[in-house]
Structure formats: C-alpha cells, structure tokens
CSV table of C-alpha atoms in Angstrom, one decimal:
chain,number,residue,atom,x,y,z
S,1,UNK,CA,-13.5,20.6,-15.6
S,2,UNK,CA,-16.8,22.0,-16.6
S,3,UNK,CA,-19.6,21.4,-14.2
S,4,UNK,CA,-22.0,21.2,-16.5
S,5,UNK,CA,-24.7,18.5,-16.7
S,6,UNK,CA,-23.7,15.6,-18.8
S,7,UNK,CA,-26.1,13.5,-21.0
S,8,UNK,CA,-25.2,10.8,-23.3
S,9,UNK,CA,-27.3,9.9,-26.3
S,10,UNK,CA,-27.1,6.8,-28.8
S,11,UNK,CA,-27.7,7.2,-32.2
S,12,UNK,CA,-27.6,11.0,-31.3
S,13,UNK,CA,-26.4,12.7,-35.0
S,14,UNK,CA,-29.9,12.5,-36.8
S,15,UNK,CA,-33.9,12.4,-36.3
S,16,UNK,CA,-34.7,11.8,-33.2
S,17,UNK,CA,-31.7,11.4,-31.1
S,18,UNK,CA,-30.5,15.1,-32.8
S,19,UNK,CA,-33.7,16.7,-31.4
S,20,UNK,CA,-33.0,15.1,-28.3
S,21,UNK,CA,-29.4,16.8,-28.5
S,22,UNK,CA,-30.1,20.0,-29.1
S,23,UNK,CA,-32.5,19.8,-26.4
S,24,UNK,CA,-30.3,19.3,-23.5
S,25,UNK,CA,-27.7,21.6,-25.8
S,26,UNK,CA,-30.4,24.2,-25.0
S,27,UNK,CA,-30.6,23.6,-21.4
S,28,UNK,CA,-26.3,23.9,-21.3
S,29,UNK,CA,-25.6,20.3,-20.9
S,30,UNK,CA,-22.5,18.8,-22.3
S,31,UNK,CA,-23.1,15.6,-24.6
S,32,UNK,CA,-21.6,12.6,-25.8
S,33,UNK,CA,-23.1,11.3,-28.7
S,34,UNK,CA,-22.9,8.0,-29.9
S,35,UNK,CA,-23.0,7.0,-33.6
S,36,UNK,CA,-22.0,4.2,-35.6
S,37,UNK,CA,-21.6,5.2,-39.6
S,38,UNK,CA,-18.5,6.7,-41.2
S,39,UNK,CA,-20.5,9.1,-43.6
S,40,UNK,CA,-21.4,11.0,-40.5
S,41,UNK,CA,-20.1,14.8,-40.6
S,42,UNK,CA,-19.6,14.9,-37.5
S,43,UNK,CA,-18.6,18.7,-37.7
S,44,UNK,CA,-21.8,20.0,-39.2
S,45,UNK,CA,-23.9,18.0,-36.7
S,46,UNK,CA,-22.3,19.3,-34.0
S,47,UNK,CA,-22.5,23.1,-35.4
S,48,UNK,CA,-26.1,22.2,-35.3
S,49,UNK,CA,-26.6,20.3,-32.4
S,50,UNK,CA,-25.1,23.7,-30.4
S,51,UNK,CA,-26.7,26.2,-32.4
S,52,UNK,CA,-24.2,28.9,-30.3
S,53,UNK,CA,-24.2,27.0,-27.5
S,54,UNK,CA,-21.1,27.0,-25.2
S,55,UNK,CA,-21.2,23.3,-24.4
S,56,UNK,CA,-19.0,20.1,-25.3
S,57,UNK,CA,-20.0,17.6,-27.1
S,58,UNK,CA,-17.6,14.8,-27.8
S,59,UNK,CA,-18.7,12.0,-30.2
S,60,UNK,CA,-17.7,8.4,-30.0
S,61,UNK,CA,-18.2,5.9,-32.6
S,62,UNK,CA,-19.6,2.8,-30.9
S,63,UNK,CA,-21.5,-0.8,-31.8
S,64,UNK,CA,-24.1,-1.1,-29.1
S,65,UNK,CA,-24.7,-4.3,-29.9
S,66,UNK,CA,-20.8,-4.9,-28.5
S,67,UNK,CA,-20.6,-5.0,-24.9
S,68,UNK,CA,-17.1,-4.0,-25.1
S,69,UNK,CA,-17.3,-1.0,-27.6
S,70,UNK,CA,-20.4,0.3,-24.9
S,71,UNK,CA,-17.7,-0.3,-21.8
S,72,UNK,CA,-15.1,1.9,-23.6
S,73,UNK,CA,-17.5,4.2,-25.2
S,74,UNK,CA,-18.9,4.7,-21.0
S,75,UNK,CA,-15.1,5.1,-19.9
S,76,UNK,CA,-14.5,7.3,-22.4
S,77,UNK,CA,-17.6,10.0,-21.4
S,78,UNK,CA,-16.6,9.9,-17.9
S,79,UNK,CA,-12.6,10.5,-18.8
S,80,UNK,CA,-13.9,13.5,-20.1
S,81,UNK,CA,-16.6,14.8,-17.9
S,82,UNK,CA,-16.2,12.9,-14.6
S,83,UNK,CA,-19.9,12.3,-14.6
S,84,UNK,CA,-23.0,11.1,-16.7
S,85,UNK,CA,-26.6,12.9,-15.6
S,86,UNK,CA,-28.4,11.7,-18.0
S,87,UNK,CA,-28.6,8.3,-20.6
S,88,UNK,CA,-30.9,8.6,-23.6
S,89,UNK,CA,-31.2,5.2,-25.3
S,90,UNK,CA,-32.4,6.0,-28.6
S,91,UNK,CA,-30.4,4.2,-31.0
S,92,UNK,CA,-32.4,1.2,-32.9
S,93,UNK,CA,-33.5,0.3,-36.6
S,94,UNK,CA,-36.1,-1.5,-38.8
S,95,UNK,CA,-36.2,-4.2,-40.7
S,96,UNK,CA,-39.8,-4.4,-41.3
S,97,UNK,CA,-41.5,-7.7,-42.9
S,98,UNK,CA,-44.5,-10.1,-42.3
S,99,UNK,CA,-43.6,-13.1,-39.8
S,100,UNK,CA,-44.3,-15.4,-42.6
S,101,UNK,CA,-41.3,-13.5,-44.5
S,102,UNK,CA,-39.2,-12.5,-42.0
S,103,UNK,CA,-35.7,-13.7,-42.1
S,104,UNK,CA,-34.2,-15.1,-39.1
S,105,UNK,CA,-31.2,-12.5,-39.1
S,106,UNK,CA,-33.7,-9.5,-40.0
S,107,UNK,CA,-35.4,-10.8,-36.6
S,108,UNK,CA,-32.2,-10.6,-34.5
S,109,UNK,CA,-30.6,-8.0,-35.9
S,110,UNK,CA,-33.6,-5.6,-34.2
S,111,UNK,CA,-33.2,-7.4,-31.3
S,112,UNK,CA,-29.5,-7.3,-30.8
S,113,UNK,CA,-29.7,-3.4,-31.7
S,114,UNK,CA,-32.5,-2.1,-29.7
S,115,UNK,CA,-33.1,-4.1,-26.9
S,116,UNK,CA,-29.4,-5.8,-26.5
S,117,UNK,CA,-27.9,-2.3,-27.0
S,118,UNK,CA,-30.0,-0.8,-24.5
S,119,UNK,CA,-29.2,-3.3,-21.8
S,120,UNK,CA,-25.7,-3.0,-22.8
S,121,UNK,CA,-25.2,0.7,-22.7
S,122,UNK,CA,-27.2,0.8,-19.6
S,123,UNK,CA,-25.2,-1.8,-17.9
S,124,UNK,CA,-22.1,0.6,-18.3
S,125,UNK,CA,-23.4,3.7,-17.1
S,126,UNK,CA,-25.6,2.7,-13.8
S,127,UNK,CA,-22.8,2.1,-11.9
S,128,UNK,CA,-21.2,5.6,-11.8
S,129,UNK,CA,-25.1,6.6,-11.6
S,130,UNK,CA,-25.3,4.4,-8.6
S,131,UNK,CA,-21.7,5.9,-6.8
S,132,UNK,CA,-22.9,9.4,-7.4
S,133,UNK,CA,-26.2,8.4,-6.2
S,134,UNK,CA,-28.2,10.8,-9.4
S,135,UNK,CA,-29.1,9.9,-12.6
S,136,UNK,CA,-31.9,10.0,-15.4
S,137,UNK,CA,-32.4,7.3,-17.6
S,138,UNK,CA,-35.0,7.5,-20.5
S,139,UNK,CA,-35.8,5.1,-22.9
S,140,UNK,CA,-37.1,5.5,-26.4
S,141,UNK,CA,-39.8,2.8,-27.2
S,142,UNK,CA,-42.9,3.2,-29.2
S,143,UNK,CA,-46.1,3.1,-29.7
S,144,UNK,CA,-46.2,-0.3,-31.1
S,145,UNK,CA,-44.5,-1.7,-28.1
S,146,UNK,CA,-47.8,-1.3,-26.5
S,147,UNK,CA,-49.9,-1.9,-29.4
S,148,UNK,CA,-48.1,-4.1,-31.9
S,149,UNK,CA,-48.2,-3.4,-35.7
S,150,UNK,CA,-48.4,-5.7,-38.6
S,151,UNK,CA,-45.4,-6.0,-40.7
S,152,UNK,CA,-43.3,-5.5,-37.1
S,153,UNK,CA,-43.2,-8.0,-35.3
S,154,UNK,CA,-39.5,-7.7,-34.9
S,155,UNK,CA,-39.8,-4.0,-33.6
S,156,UNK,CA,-42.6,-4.2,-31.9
S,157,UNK,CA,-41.0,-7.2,-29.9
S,158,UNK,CA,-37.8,-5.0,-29.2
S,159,UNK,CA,-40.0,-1.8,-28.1
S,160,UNK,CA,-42.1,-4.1,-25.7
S,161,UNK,CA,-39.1,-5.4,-24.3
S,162,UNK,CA,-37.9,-1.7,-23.8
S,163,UNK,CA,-40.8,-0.8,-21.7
S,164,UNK,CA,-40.5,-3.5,-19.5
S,165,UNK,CA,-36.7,-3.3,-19.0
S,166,UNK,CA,-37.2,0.4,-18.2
S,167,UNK,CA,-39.8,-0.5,-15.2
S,168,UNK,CA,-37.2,-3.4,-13.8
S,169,UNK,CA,-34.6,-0.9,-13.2
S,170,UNK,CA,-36.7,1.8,-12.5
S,171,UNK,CA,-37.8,-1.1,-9.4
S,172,UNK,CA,-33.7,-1.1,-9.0
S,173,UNK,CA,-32.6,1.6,-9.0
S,174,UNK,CA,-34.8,3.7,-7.5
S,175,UNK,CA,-33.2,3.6,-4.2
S,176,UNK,CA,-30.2,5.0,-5.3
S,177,UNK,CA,-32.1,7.9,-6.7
S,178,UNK,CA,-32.0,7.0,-9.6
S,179,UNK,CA,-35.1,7.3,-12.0
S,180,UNK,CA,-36.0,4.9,-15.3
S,181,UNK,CA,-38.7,6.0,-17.9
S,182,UNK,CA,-39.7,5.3,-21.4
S,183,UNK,CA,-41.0,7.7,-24.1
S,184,UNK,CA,-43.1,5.7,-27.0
S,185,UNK,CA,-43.3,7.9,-29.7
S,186,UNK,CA,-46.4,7.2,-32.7
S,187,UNK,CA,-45.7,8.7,-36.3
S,188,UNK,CA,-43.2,11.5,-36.1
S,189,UNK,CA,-41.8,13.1,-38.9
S,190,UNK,CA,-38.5,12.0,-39.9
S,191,UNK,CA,-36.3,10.6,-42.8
S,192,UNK,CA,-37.9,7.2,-42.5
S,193,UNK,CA,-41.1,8.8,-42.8
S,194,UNK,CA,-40.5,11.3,-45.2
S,195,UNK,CA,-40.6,8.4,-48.3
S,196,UNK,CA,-44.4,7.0,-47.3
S,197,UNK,CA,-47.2,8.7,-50.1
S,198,UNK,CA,-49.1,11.6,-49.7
S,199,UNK,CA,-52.2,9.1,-49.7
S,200,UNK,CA,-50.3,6.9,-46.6
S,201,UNK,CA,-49.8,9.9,-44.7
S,202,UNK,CA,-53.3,10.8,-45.3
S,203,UNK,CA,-54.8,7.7,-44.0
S,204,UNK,CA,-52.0,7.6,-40.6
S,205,UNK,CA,-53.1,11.1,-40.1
S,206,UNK,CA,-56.8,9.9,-39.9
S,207,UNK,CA,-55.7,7.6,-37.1
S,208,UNK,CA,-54.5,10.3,-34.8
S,209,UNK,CA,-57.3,12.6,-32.9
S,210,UNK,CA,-54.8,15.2,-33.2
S,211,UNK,CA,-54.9,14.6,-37.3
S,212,UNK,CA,-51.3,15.3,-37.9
S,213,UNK,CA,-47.6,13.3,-37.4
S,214,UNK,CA,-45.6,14.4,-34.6
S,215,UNK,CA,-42.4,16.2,-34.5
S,216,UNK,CA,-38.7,15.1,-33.6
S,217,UNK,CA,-38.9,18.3,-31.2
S,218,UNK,CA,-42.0,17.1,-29.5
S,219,UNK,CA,-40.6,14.1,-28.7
S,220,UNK,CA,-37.2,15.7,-27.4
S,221,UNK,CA,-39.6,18.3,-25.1
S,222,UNK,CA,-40.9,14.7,-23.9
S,223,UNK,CA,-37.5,13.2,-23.4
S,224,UNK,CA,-36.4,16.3,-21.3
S,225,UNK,CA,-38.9,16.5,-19.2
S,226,UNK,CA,-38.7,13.4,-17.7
S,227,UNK,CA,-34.7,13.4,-18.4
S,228,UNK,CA,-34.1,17.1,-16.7
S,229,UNK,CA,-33.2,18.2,-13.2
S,230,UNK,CA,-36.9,19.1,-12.0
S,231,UNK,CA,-38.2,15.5,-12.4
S,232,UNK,CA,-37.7,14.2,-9.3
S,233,UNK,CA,-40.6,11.7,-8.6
S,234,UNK,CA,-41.6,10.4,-11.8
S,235,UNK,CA,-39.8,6.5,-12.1
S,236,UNK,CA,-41.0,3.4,-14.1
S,237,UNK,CA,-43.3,5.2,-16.7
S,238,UNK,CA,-44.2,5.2,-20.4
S,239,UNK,CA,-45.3,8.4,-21.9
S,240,UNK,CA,-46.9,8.1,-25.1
S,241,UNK,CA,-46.0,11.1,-27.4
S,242,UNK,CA,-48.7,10.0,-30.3
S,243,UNK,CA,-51.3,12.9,-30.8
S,244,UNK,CA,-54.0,10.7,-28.7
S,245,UNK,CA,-53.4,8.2,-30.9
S,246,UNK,CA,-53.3,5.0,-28.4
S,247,UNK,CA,-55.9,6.8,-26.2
C-alpha cells in the first residue's frame, strides 16, 4: 500500500476544491475526491488534478447531505488507503435571494449542503482520525460568515455555522492531536464569478485594499498550510483569505 499522505476533498473536481487538489497533488498526497454530478469527466480532471504526478486519486460520487452515502464514501477512502490525513470540507452552493423572497426550500437546501454535509462528512472520518491519533481538518467558510451579505442570508447562515462548528471540534479533538480550522475566502475568481459585469467587478474590486479578486490557488496555498504536515500548533482558527478586505 502506498504510504503516502491521504486527503479527502468534497466537491473536489472544479473551482475551489480542484485548486485545493492539485495542491496536496503537488505535495504527493493521494486524494479522494468527492463529487456529486454525472457530467463530470472525471478522467480529464484527474489528468489535471496530477499534472504528472505519481499519486492516486480515486473519486467517489457521494450526497453529503446523506449520512449514509458520507459513511460509505469514508469506508470506501480507507479500503483503499488505510488512512485519511487530511479532510477538506469544501463542498456547498448558493441559492442567493432577499429574506423577503427567499423560498423556504432555497433556505434549507444551503443548509442541508453546507453545514449538514460538513457535520456529516466530518462525523465519518474523526474516528479513524481519533484511532490513528493525527489528522487535519479544514473547513471552507467565507467571508460573509463573519460579515453577512445582503441577498445571503441562507449562506451566510451556513458559513457562520461552519466557523463555529470548526472551533467545537477543534475544543474536541484537540487532545487526540487532532487539529480543526477554517479558511473564509472573499471574492475569488471562479465560474460563479466569472458571469458578474465588468462594472460589478469594478466596484467589488474597490472594496478590497488589495484592489483585485483573489485566486482559487491562493486559497488552496491557504488551505495547505494549515492542512499540511508542518502545522502542528495552529487549532480552532479562521483565516481570512480576502485581500484585507474584512480588515
């Protein structure tokens, strides 16, 4: 068996959650990778996920909302690496509306997937953590889990409840050498991004001391750091990867 480091990653086969892959791909761990549509090719994401690198990755199609699919999904990583290093809980959506039009299911559905799947997944995995007495566990929030945002009430509830699920278990855990942070990204360029006007982008950009959007690689570089071997004595911690812009 390869003694690689493991780390598994929701919603690891675009944005975000890629860059986060082909960060520990860089570093030589093995990944599992969690995604959830059928359109996925799943064979030119993992030619660029290992961009030459001798690693496995094995994908696994799984509902994080489904406490069931997350158990198997677990089993399944440690049937074929004997170990998970690291979790990365990045998987989560939008549904963005004003509370006065929010629907009911557009506020759950957030929930369920961001915050739900994160306690779910999580549930799963400590406990081989905890018999190996190692692990990593990062946590992607945002921004607007600290700040709020209009229009997101949904998200923003999901986020904050991210950051202070991360610092409960980092309390937990942290005995068994086991070490809980969150990473809340501001506005990084990606797909959902990529379709706001030149003149929206303009006035975000103006927001941000730093005057541009952040990358999906700055936020992996983030991710690692507090996800790798050499942090050791970092638990219970929200880093904001924003460009000063919550300063």
């Amino acid at each position: 068996m390869n003694e690689n480091n493991v780390a598994l990653i929701t919603g690891g086969t675009r944005g975000i959650g890629k860059a986060i892959a082909q960060r520990f791909a860089r570093e030589g761990y093995n990944l599992v990778i969690n995604y959830v549509s059928d359109k996925t090719d799943l064979k030119k994401v993992e030619e660029e996920i290992k961009q030459g690198k001798d690693i496995k990755i094995t994908f696994i199609k799984t509902d994080v909302t489904n406490m069931q699919d997350c158990e198997s999904m677990v089993k399944k990583a440690i049937e074929v690496n004997g170990k998970i290093d690291v979790l990365v809980n990045n998987a989560g959506i939008t549904k963005d509306n004003l509370l006065m039009r929010m629907s009911e299911e557009d506020f759950d559905r957030v929930i369920e997937v961001n915050l739900k799947g994160t306690f779910n997944v999580t549930k799963n995995v400590i406990p081989y953590m905890m018999k190996q007495r190692k692990g990593r566990i990062v946590n992607i929030s945002s921004v607007v889990g600290v700040s709020g945002n209009a229009g997101q009430c949904n998200y923003s509830a999901s986020k904050a409840g991210i950051i202070g699920f991360t610092k409960s278990i980092a309390k937990e855990l942290a005995s068994r050498n086991i070490l809980s942070n969150a990473i809340a990204p501001g506005f990084i360029e990606t797909d959902m991004t990529s379709v706001l006007t030149d003149a929206v982008k303009e006035n975000i950009n103006i927001q941000i001391p730093l005057k541009k959007m952040g990358t999906a690689e700055e936020v992996a570089n983030a991710v690692y750091f507090l996800g790798g071997e050499e942090n050791t004595y970092i638990t219970g911690q929200v880093l904001n990867v924003d460009g000063g812009m919550l300063m």
